Each structure stands twice: as structure tokens, then as C-alpha cells.
Short mmCIF file of C-alpha atoms and ligand atoms in Angstrom, two decimals:
data_model
loop_
_atom_site.label_atom_id
_atom_site.label_comp_id
_atom_site.label_asym_id
_atom_site.label_seq_id
_atom_site.Cartn_x
_atom_site.Cartn_y
_atom_site.Cartn_z
CA MET G 25 28.11 115.36 135.32
CA ASN G 26 26.29 112.14 135.97
CA GLU G 27 27.23 110.59 139.29
CA PRO G 28 25.54 112.18 142.30
CA ALA G 29 27.62 113.23 145.34
CA ASP G 30 26.55 114.82 148.61
CA LEU G 31 29.80 116.73 148.90
CA VAL G 32 32.83 117.49 146.75
CA ILE G 33 35.86 119.04 148.49
CA ASN G 34 38.32 120.77 146.17
CA THR G 35 41.57 121.29 148.00
CA ARG G 36 45.11 122.49 147.30
CA TRP G 37 46.71 119.40 148.86
CA ILE G 38 45.60 116.00 150.10
CA ALA G 39 47.80 113.84 152.33
CA PRO G 40 45.83 110.59 152.03
CA VAL G 41 48.27 108.62 154.29
CA ALA G 42 47.65 105.58 152.08
CA PRO G 43 49.46 105.14 149.74
CA VAL G 44 52.41 106.08 151.94
CA ASP G 45 54.29 109.37 151.66
CA THR G 46 51.89 110.75 149.05
CA VAL G 47 50.76 114.34 148.55
CA LEU G 48 48.12 115.01 145.87
CA GLU G 49 47.89 118.55 144.50
CA ASN G 50 44.71 120.24 143.29
CA HIS G 51 42.65 117.14 143.85
CA ALA G 52 39.07 116.64 145.03
CA VAL G 53 37.40 114.23 147.40
CA ALA G 54 33.81 113.20 146.64
CA VAL G 55 31.54 111.95 149.43
CA ARG G 56 28.23 110.14 149.24
CA ASP G 57 26.20 108.63 152.10
CA GLY G 58 29.05 109.34 154.53
CA ARG G 59 31.66 107.50 152.47
CA ILE G 60 34.50 108.59 150.21
CA VAL G 61 33.47 107.67 146.66
CA GLY G 62 36.20 109.41 144.68
CA VAL G 63 39.67 110.95 144.98
CA MET G 64 40.76 112.55 141.70
CA PRO G 65 42.05 115.74 140.04
CA GLN G 66 39.61 118.63 140.48
CA ALA G 67 38.87 119.04 136.76
CA GLU G 68 37.94 115.38 136.52
CA ALA G 69 35.74 115.56 139.63
CA HIS G 70 34.03 118.62 138.17
CA ARG G 71 33.10 116.62 135.06
CA HIS G 72 32.23 113.45 136.92
CA TYR G 73 30.03 114.52 139.85
CA ARG G 74 26.77 116.33 140.26
CA ALA G 75 27.44 117.62 143.76
CA GLU G 76 24.90 118.80 146.29
CA ARG G 77 27.57 120.88 148.00
CA VAL G 78 31.01 121.98 146.82
CA VAL G 79 33.61 123.21 149.33
CA SER G 80 36.63 125.06 147.94
CA LEU G 81 39.80 124.95 150.01
CA PRO G 82 42.41 126.74 147.85
CA THR G 83 45.13 127.05 150.51
CA HIS G 84 44.36 123.95 152.53
CA LEU G 85 45.74 120.50 153.28
CA LEU G 86 43.14 117.76 153.68
CA ILE G 87 44.10 114.89 155.99
CA PRO G 88 42.18 111.96 157.48
CA GLY G 89 40.44 112.86 160.74
CA MET G 90 42.93 112.16 163.51
CA VAL G 91 42.65 109.22 165.93
CA ASN G 92 43.44 109.99 169.56
CA LEU G 93 44.59 106.55 170.65
CA HIS G 94 44.53 107.22 174.40
CA ALA G 95 42.36 109.64 176.35
CA HIS G 96 40.33 110.03 179.50
CA ALA G 97 37.86 112.50 178.01
CA ALA G 98 35.94 113.26 181.21
CA MET G 99 39.15 114.47 182.85
CA ASN G 100 38.72 117.72 180.89
CA LEU G 101 36.89 118.90 184.02
CA MET G 102 40.20 118.52 185.92
CA ARG G 103 42.41 120.32 183.39
CA GLY G 104 45.27 121.93 185.29
CA ILE G 105 44.01 120.84 188.71
CA ALA G 106 47.51 119.69 189.71
CA ASP G 107 50.79 120.16 187.86
CA ASP G 108 54.44 119.35 188.55
CA LEU G 109 53.92 116.02 190.34
CA PRO G 110 55.10 112.49 189.47
CA LEU G 111 52.43 109.98 188.44
CA MET G 112 51.70 108.31 191.78
CA ARG G 113 51.64 111.55 193.83
CA TRP G 114 49.57 113.22 191.11
CA LEU G 115 47.05 110.34 191.28
CA GLN G 116 47.03 109.93 195.07
CA GLU G 117 47.08 113.61 196.09
CA ALA G 118 45.03 115.28 193.37
CA ILE G 119 43.16 113.06 190.96
CA TRP G 120 41.82 110.17 193.03
CA PRO G 121 40.48 112.40 195.90
CA THR G 122 38.64 114.66 193.42
CA GLU G 123 37.26 111.64 191.60
CA ALA G 124 36.19 109.99 194.86
CA ARG G 125 34.13 113.05 195.77
CA HIS G 126 32.70 114.03 192.40
CA VAL G 127 32.67 111.30 189.76
CA SER G 128 29.12 110.56 188.60
CA PRO G 129 27.35 110.01 185.28
CA ALA G 130 26.78 113.78 185.07
CA PHE G 131 30.50 114.49 185.66
CA VAL G 132 31.48 112.04 182.90
CA ARG G 133 28.83 113.32 180.49
CA ASP G 134 29.82 116.96 180.91
CA GLY G 135 33.58 116.33 180.91
CA THR G 136 33.28 114.20 177.77
CA ARG G 137 31.17 116.86 176.06
CA LEU G 138 33.93 119.42 176.70
CA ALA G 139 36.61 117.00 175.51
CA ALA G 140 34.71 116.06 172.35
CA ALA G 141 34.22 119.74 171.50
CA GLU G 142 37.94 120.39 172.01
CA MET G 143 39.01 117.37 169.96
CA LEU G 144 36.59 117.91 167.06
CA ARG G 145 37.70 121.53 166.71
CA GLY G 146 41.29 120.28 166.60
CA GLY G 147 40.69 117.78 163.80
CA VAL G 148 40.34 114.66 165.97
CA THR G 149 37.42 112.54 164.77
CA THR G 150 37.99 109.31 166.77
CA CYS G 151 38.84 108.93 170.43
CA ASN G 152 39.94 105.77 172.23
CA ASP G 153 38.66 106.55 175.71
CA MET G 154 38.97 105.04 179.17
CA TYR G 155 37.07 106.34 182.19
CA PHE G 156 34.39 105.56 184.75
CA HIS G 157 30.71 105.48 183.70
CA PRO G 158 31.37 104.48 180.08
CA GLU G 159 27.62 104.69 179.40
CA ALA G 160 27.73 108.45 180.11
CA ALA G 161 30.85 108.86 177.93
CA ALA G 162 29.16 106.99 175.07
CA GLU G 163 26.11 109.22 175.40
CA ALA G 164 28.24 112.38 175.24
CA PHE G 165 30.35 111.24 172.26
CA ALA G 166 27.20 110.22 170.38
CA GLU G 167 25.51 113.54 171.21
CA MET G 168 28.56 115.52 170.01
CA GLY G 169 28.83 113.47 166.80
CA MET G 170 32.31 112.12 167.47
CA ARG G 171 33.50 108.57 166.80
CA ALA G 172 34.70 106.84 169.96
CA VAL G 173 35.89 103.53 171.30
CA VAL G 174 34.68 103.62 174.87
CA GLY G 175 36.65 101.51 177.35
CA MET G 176 34.84 99.24 179.79
CA VAL G 177 37.21 100.29 182.55
CA MET G 178 38.17 97.83 185.23
CA LEU G 179 40.03 98.24 188.52
CA GLU G 180 40.41 96.04 191.57
CA PHE G 181 39.45 98.67 194.12
CA PRO G 182 36.06 100.26 194.79
CA THR G 183 35.15 103.74 193.51
CA PRO G 184 31.82 105.57 193.47
CA TYR G 185 31.30 103.89 190.07
CA ALA G 186 31.76 100.22 190.96
CA SER G 187 32.53 98.01 193.95
CA ASP G 188 34.94 95.39 192.56
CA ALA G 189 36.38 94.09 189.29
CA ASP G 190 33.27 92.04 188.49
CA ASP G 191 31.04 95.03 189.11
CA TYR G 192 33.13 97.18 186.71
CA LEU G 193 32.83 94.52 184.02
CA ARG G 194 29.11 94.01 184.57
CA LYS G 195 28.47 97.75 184.27
CA GLY G 196 30.76 98.06 181.25
CA LEU G 197 28.95 95.25 179.45
CA ALA G 198 25.58 96.81 180.23
CA ALA G 199 26.82 100.09 178.68
CA ARG G 200 28.01 98.19 175.62
CA ASP G 201 24.67 96.42 175.25
CA ARG G 202 22.95 99.78 175.29
CA TRP G 203 25.24 101.65 172.90
CA SER G 204 27.05 99.26 170.59
CA ALA G 205 24.46 99.53 167.80
CA HIS G 206 25.18 103.28 167.49
CA PRO G 207 27.12 104.00 164.28
CA LEU G 208 29.77 106.12 166.05
CA ILE G 209 30.28 104.10 169.23
CA GLN G 210 32.46 101.01 169.75
CA PHE G 211 33.72 99.46 172.98
CA SER G 212 36.96 98.01 174.31
CA VAL G 213 37.90 96.12 177.45
CA ALA G 214 40.00 98.49 179.56
CA PRO G 215 41.79 96.93 182.53
CA HIS G 216 43.35 100.12 183.93
CA ALA G 217 46.95 98.89 184.50
CA PRO G 218 48.89 95.84 185.68
CA TYR G 219 49.26 97.42 189.15
CA THR G 220 45.49 97.95 189.63
CA VAL G 221 44.17 94.63 188.24
CA SER G 222 44.63 91.08 189.63
CA ASP G 223 45.50 87.94 187.66
CA ALA G 224 41.97 86.57 188.12
CA SER G 225 40.40 89.80 186.82
CA PHE G 226 42.73 89.83 183.81
CA ALA G 227 41.48 86.32 182.98
CA ARG G 228 37.87 87.53 182.99
CA ALA G 229 38.73 90.63 180.93
CA LEU G 230 40.55 88.45 178.40
CA ALA G 231 37.63 86.02 178.11
CA ILE G 232 35.25 88.91 177.35
CA ALA G 233 37.64 90.51 174.84
CA GLU G 234 38.00 87.19 173.02
CA GLU G 235 34.32 86.37 173.07
CA LEU G 236 33.24 89.79 171.77
CA ASP G 237 36.35 90.45 169.63
CA LEU G 238 37.18 93.70 171.44
CA ALA G 239 40.44 95.61 171.81
CA ILE G 240 42.19 95.53 175.20
CA HIS G 241 43.19 99.05 176.24
CA ILE G 242 45.70 99.15 179.11
CA HIS G 243 48.36 101.45 180.60
CA VAL G 244 51.66 99.59 180.83
CA HIS G 245 55.30 100.34 181.70
CA GLU G 246 54.51 104.00 182.35
CA THR G 247 57.04 104.50 185.17
CA SER G 248 60.15 102.73 186.44
CA GLN G 249 58.39 102.35 189.82
CA GLU G 250 55.66 100.27 188.17
CA ILE G 251 58.31 97.84 186.94
CA ALA G 252 60.12 97.67 190.31
CA ASP G 253 56.80 97.02 192.11
CA SER G 254 55.88 94.25 189.68
CA LEU G 255 59.28 92.57 190.11
CA ALA G 256 58.74 92.65 193.89
CA ALA G 257 55.11 91.44 193.80
CA HIS G 258 55.09 89.05 190.83
CA GLY G 259 58.75 88.26 190.17
CA CYS G 260 58.55 89.61 186.63
CA ARG G 261 58.09 92.80 184.64
CA PRO G 262 54.47 93.83 183.88
CA LEU G 263 54.65 92.96 180.17
CA ALA G 264 56.00 89.49 181.00
CA ARG G 265 53.13 89.02 183.45
CA LEU G 266 50.56 90.11 180.84
CA ALA G 267 52.13 87.72 178.32
CA ARG G 268 51.91 84.87 180.86
CA LEU G 269 48.24 85.70 181.44
CA GLY G 270 47.56 85.66 177.69
CA VAL G 271 46.60 89.35 177.65
CA LEU G 272 49.06 90.33 174.89
CA GLY G 273 47.73 89.95 171.37
CA GLN G 274 47.09 91.89 168.19
CA ASN G 275 44.01 93.50 169.78
CA THR G 276 46.09 94.81 172.71
CA ILE G 277 46.82 98.54 172.89
CA ALA G 278 49.70 99.06 175.31
CA VAL G 279 49.58 102.68 176.45
CA HIS G 280 52.84 104.55 177.22
CA VAL G 281 55.48 101.76 177.22
CA VAL G 282 58.02 104.34 178.37
CA HIS G 283 60.33 101.71 179.85
CA LEU G 284 61.28 98.97 177.45
CA ASP G 285 64.09 96.39 177.40
CA GLU G 286 64.93 93.84 174.69
CA THR G 287 62.62 91.19 176.20
CA ASP G 288 59.70 93.66 176.43
CA LEU G 289 60.21 94.66 172.80
CA GLU G 290 60.36 91.04 171.72
CA LEU G 291 57.08 90.31 173.58
CA LEU G 292 55.25 93.23 171.94
CA GLN G 293 56.61 92.16 168.56
CA ARG G 294 55.80 88.46 168.94
CA HIS G 295 52.22 89.19 170.01
CA ALA G 296 51.73 91.95 167.39
CA CYS G 297 50.58 94.46 170.05
CA SER G 298 50.03 98.13 169.31
CA VAL G 299 51.52 100.98 171.33
CA ALA G 300 49.74 104.22 172.20
CA HIS G 301 52.50 106.81 172.52
CA CYS G 302 51.56 109.85 174.64
CA PRO G 303 54.66 112.06 174.41
CA THR G 304 53.26 115.17 176.11
CA SER G 305 51.88 113.27 179.10
CA ASN G 306 55.15 111.34 179.47
CA MET G 307 57.12 114.59 179.47
CA LYS G 308 54.77 116.42 181.82
CA LEU G 309 54.64 113.63 184.41
CA GLY G 310 58.39 113.12 184.07
CA SER G 311 57.79 109.46 183.24
CA GLY G 312 60.63 109.30 180.72
CA ILE G 313 61.11 109.07 176.96
CA PRO G 314 59.88 105.96 175.15
CA ASP G 315 62.21 104.58 172.49
CA ILE G 316 59.80 105.08 169.60
CA SER G 317 62.41 104.84 166.85
CA ARG G 318 63.37 101.38 168.13
CA MET G 319 59.71 100.30 168.25
CA LEU G 320 59.11 101.56 164.71
CA ALA G 321 62.27 99.86 163.45
CA ALA G 322 61.00 96.63 165.05
CA GLY G 323 57.79 96.97 163.04
CA LEU G 324 55.46 97.80 165.94
CA ARG G 325 52.29 99.75 165.23
CA VAL G 326 52.56 103.00 167.19
CA GLY G 327 49.64 105.43 167.39
CA LEU G 328 49.47 108.72 169.28
CA GLY G 329 47.40 109.74 172.28
CA THR G 330 46.93 112.82 174.38
CA ASP G 331 46.11 111.05 177.66
CA GLY G 332 43.67 113.05 179.83
CA ALA G 333 43.56 116.83 179.98
CA ALA G 334 44.69 116.64 183.62
CA SER G 335 48.15 115.36 182.59
CA ASN G 336 48.75 117.14 179.29
CA ASN G 337 46.89 119.68 179.64
CA ARG G 338 45.29 119.84 176.17
CA LEU G 339 43.79 117.29 173.80
CA ASP G 340 45.81 118.52 170.86
CA MET G 341 47.05 115.96 168.35
CA PHE G 342 49.14 118.61 166.54
CA HIS G 343 51.23 118.84 169.71
CA GLU G 344 51.44 115.04 169.96
CA MET G 345 52.64 114.71 166.35
CA ARG G 346 55.29 117.35 166.83
CA HIS G 347 56.40 116.11 170.23
CA ALA G 348 56.56 112.52 168.95
CA ALA G 349 58.79 113.58 166.06
CA LEU G 350 61.06 115.83 168.13
CA LEU G 351 61.42 113.47 171.10
CA ALA G 352 62.30 110.52 168.86
CA LYS G 353 64.95 112.60 167.08
CA ALA G 354 66.42 113.90 170.34
CA ALA G 355 66.37 110.54 172.12
CA SER G 356 67.99 108.65 169.24
CA ARG G 357 70.27 111.56 168.24
CA ASP G 358 69.11 110.85 164.72
CA PRO G 359 67.19 113.58 162.84
CA THR G 360 66.04 111.10 160.17
CA VAL G 361 63.65 109.21 162.47
CA VAL G 362 59.91 110.01 162.58
CA PRO G 363 59.70 112.26 159.52
CA ALA G 364 56.48 114.30 159.21
CA GLN G 365 54.68 111.72 157.06
CA THR G 366 55.37 109.09 159.75
CA ALA G 367 54.05 111.38 162.50
CA LEU G 368 50.88 111.94 160.43
CA ARG G 369 50.46 108.21 159.86
CA MET G 370 50.85 107.57 163.60
CA ALA G 371 48.12 110.17 164.29
CA THR G 372 45.73 108.61 161.76
CA LEU G 373 46.07 105.20 160.11
CA ASP G 374 48.23 103.54 162.77
CA GLY G 375 45.75 104.56 165.47
CA ALA G 376 42.90 103.24 163.35
CA SER G 377 44.77 99.93 162.80
CA ALA G 378 45.43 99.60 166.53
CA LEU G 379 41.68 99.87 167.09
CA GLY G 380 40.91 97.32 164.36
CA MET G 381 39.20 100.08 162.35
CA ALA G 382 41.67 100.51 159.48
CA ASP G 383 39.16 99.17 156.95
CA TRP G 384 36.82 102.13 157.62
CA ILE G 385 38.90 105.11 158.78
CA GLY G 386 42.48 106.43 159.05
CA SER G 387 43.20 107.31 155.42
CA ILE G 388 41.57 109.11 152.48
CA GLU G 389 40.71 106.20 150.21
CA VAL G 390 37.65 105.27 148.19
CA GLY G 391 35.29 103.14 150.28
CA LYS G 392 36.36 104.55 153.66
CA LEU G 393 34.15 106.68 155.86
CA ALA G 394 34.47 110.42 155.28
CA ASP G 395 36.20 111.38 158.54
CA LEU G 396 38.24 114.33 157.31
CA CYS G 397 40.13 117.39 158.55
CA ALA G 398 41.16 120.45 156.53
CA VAL G 399 44.04 122.60 157.73
CA ASP G 400 44.42 126.07 156.23
CA LEU G 401 48.09 126.69 155.45
CA GLY G 402 47.36 130.05 153.81
CA ALA G 403 48.11 132.21 156.86
CA VAL G 404 51.23 134.39 157.01
CA ASP G 405 52.65 132.25 159.84
CA CYS G 406 52.64 129.23 157.50
CA GLN G 407 54.59 130.89 154.63
CA PRO G 408 56.38 129.86 152.57
CA CYS G 409 55.21 126.29 152.20
CA PHE G 410 57.53 123.84 150.45
CA ASP G 411 56.03 120.71 151.99
CA PRO G 412 52.49 120.80 153.43
CA VAL G 413 52.95 117.66 155.58
CA SER G 414 56.10 119.10 157.14
CA HIS G 415 54.09 122.24 157.90
CA LEU G 416 51.26 120.18 159.36
CA VAL G 417 53.61 118.66 161.93
CA HIS G 418 56.14 121.42 162.55
CA VAL G 419 54.41 124.72 161.77
CA ALA G 420 50.61 124.51 161.91
CA GLY G 421 48.47 124.06 165.00
CA ARG G 422 44.88 123.26 165.75
CA GLU G 423 44.07 126.95 165.31
CA HIS G 424 44.58 126.34 161.58
CA VAL G 425 41.90 123.63 161.40
CA SER G 426 39.14 125.03 159.19
CA HIS G 427 36.82 122.10 158.44
CA VAL G 428 36.09 118.76 160.06
CA TRP G 429 33.74 116.03 158.86
CA VAL G 430 32.67 112.85 160.64
CA ASN G 431 30.88 110.30 158.45
CA GLY G 432 30.65 113.07 155.85
CA GLU G 433 28.74 115.33 158.25
CA THR G 434 30.16 118.77 158.97
CA ARG G 435 31.37 119.31 162.54
CA VAL G 436 33.58 122.35 161.90
CA ASP G 437 32.89 124.77 159.05
CA LYS G 438 35.26 127.65 158.19
CA GLY G 439 36.67 127.43 161.71
CA ALA G 440 33.27 127.47 163.44
CA ALA G 441 32.12 124.44 165.40
CA LEU G 442 28.67 123.16 164.44
CA LEU G 443 28.02 121.01 167.47
CA HIS G 444 24.97 119.92 169.36
CA ILE G 445 26.04 122.06 172.33
CA ASN G 446 27.15 125.65 171.79
CA ASP G 447 30.09 127.40 173.44
CA SER G 448 28.11 129.35 176.02
CA GLU G 449 26.52 126.14 177.30
CA LEU G 450 29.92 124.38 177.39
CA LEU G 451 31.37 127.32 179.36
CA ARG G 452 28.48 127.14 181.80
CA LEU G 453 28.97 123.40 182.36
CA SER G 454 32.68 123.85 183.01
CA SER G 455 32.08 126.65 185.48
CA VAL G 456 29.49 124.64 187.43
CA TRP G 457 32.01 121.83 187.99
CA GLN G 458 34.88 124.16 188.86
CA THR G 459 32.70 125.74 191.56
CA ARG G 460 31.78 122.29 192.92
CA PHE G 461 35.42 121.23 193.16
CA SER G 462 36.36 124.35 195.14
CA ASN G 463 33.59 123.88 197.73
ZN1 ZN H 511 46.03 107.39 180.67
#
């Protein structure tokens, strides 16, 4: 009883993710100053720590807070606005017209607030985001107490946010200057996609990413049309073009990569790129099924993302874990691929590694930040439980999330969100925007 701790969590199971494939039973996690200072059997922790607060989770599995490796948080305001369309029609007929009329700092702030509330409740503690007005997204994530990597988005064409590629970059860098000292907020360079960004703009994006050591967050090989268009316009596939431009590297997060041939795979491998797999969005937009088992076998880092709420239509990493596992099994006709521990690692440590943040988050290890999620497996619909990680992926859902901590601070407590903005205010914000869209 000598070492002080702010918080000791006694829990039935811990899936720390590192070391791999481990489940600890009846262990405790001790937290001080926002960091994990001990992981040990409960009896030992009881003797060792003088804890300010003790949380007992007798039927729970504690996992690292999940990392949503690809989202457009503000699009929560457009959840369900258009379904059952392929990507380009969905963008051209529904999303871009609504954005052209309504996107503003207030839109992004409110949409991101709603998204952060949804994600935190569902055990997601870090979001890799890409949208207009990154300064408003950063403000909302910081206000809601959620860790985020905010993309400095870049497109070639004008929107209400910016006039041309240089203007996007200038505004993105100004947002970064304002927010990058915040403990929860990081930035990335986010050229939207090969088909919306020119060679010259990619060169500028790359120079900034290299100078500031930032991740490059980009949609790539989402549809077969994208590849056909690139062959017609540039004489090569998008990934080959990005490689020629020097954009592929270990800081590059290639989102989707639904369509992949041997050369594409070799490029991603050679440049040590990460992939953000968004299985639900790929299924919903009918984009296809990425060959995740092949990517994993090739040693690629594959994290999981929800994409925006307008193409999913929920920011639910439990669904992404399960869909990733099931799709990979179905596509490869091999039930041994993407076991539950792999799906959990993709949703946590692999996402953190892709963002260059694996030294601080993504696993439950001494020295890392206390971004944690407890899932209560004690309910009747989770019985019996032979393997808690299997249950996490194939049985439980975000409704079973009981506690969430970011930097050791409580965001969800016994199922109740403790956020800066309460539910009635979030409901009001959502309703204001829905009314605006219909007028
Ligand atoms: Zn996306």
C-alpha cells in the first residue's frame, strides 16, 4: 500500500493486445497522471497501490480504446440522407449538393460533436478524421475529450471551404498551428483521393508531410471505375501514380484498397504503407471486397475504419471488427483467417501504428496512455462465455460498453456518457440541421 494511483480497475479479463493473443484473468490496471503504471493480478495491485478510485468490473473485458482509422466525423449530420447508390452517384447526387449548400464551421463543429459522442460511447477513443474546416473538427474533438488526428483535407476543386488546392493547404496548416499543442489533437495531410488531386498538388502535400513528419491520409482504389479512369487519364493505376509521385511511404494510410492486383500489393509492401479497411462502407456502397487475408499474409498493417456516417450508417467499431472477420473468411473461403484476436488488434494497435502513435496508445501496457474501454459480458445474451475476445468480436456490441477512459479521464461510466455536451443538447443540434437540409 505505498505507491499512489489515481485509478485502479479490477476486471475479470484484460485483452491487452500486446503481447499478442493474450487474455489476463482477474487482473488490475493502475493509472496515474493519465498513464498506465501497472498491469498485474488484482491481489498484488491491492497490496501495491493506494488508489484514489477503484472500479470493479467483475464480468467485464477491458480492451484498449479503439482507433477508428478512417472517418468523416461531421458527416454524422447526413446519416441516412441517401442509401442504395454507388459511390459516384451517391457523391454527385446526394452528398456534394448538400455539402455545397450547408458546409460551414458550425456544420463541422456540430456534426463532429455528434460523431465524437457516438464513438466515445462505443469504445472508440481515437479518430483519424478527414473533412472540411479541420479547425472546427479539432475544436469539437477537443471539447468532447476525444483523441483525434484531424486531416488537412485537400481537393483540386473549389468548395465553400476553400478555393483551390493551395487554399486548402493554407487553411489546414493554419488549423494545425492553432491546435497542434493540444494534448488530444494531431494532424495529418489528407489529399482526398487520386481522382480529386493533381500531380502538382500531391508534390506540395508530400513536401508538407515530410517537413512536419505527418501521416498522409488518402482514399485509394475504392472502386473499379477509379482505376479505369486513372488508366485513361494517367496511363497507370492510382497506386502506381502515387508511387511515382513519391506519396507512398510508411506514413501513408491508404483507405479502402478494395481493388488490388499483385503489383499494387507489392507497392504497398515495398513502401510499408498502412491500409484502412472499411468493410461496412465497402459493402454498403457496393464497392467490392478487399482481399484482407492476402494483405495480412503479405505483412501489411491493416487498421479498421467506419468511414462517414452517411455511407455506413453508424460509427460502430464492433460492426467493423465483425464484418472484417466475416468478409475475410467468406472471400478467402478460409475460416481460419482474421481470428477474433486479429480483428481486435486491427481495431486498436494496428490503427495506432498506422498513425505513428503505437508508442502511446493501442495496447494496455505500462507506460502507455490510459485510453481504455470496458465491455460488460455479464448479460444473458453473452452467455456462456468460453473466450471473451471471441465474444467481443462475434457476440457483443457497443451496447455492452460500460466504461471508457481517455488519458485516464472517464468519458463513459456504468454506461452513462459523461461528456461536455449532454444528450438533449446533441438532439437539439441534430434537429436544427435536419430542418435546414429539408428547407
Ligand atoms: Zn472516406
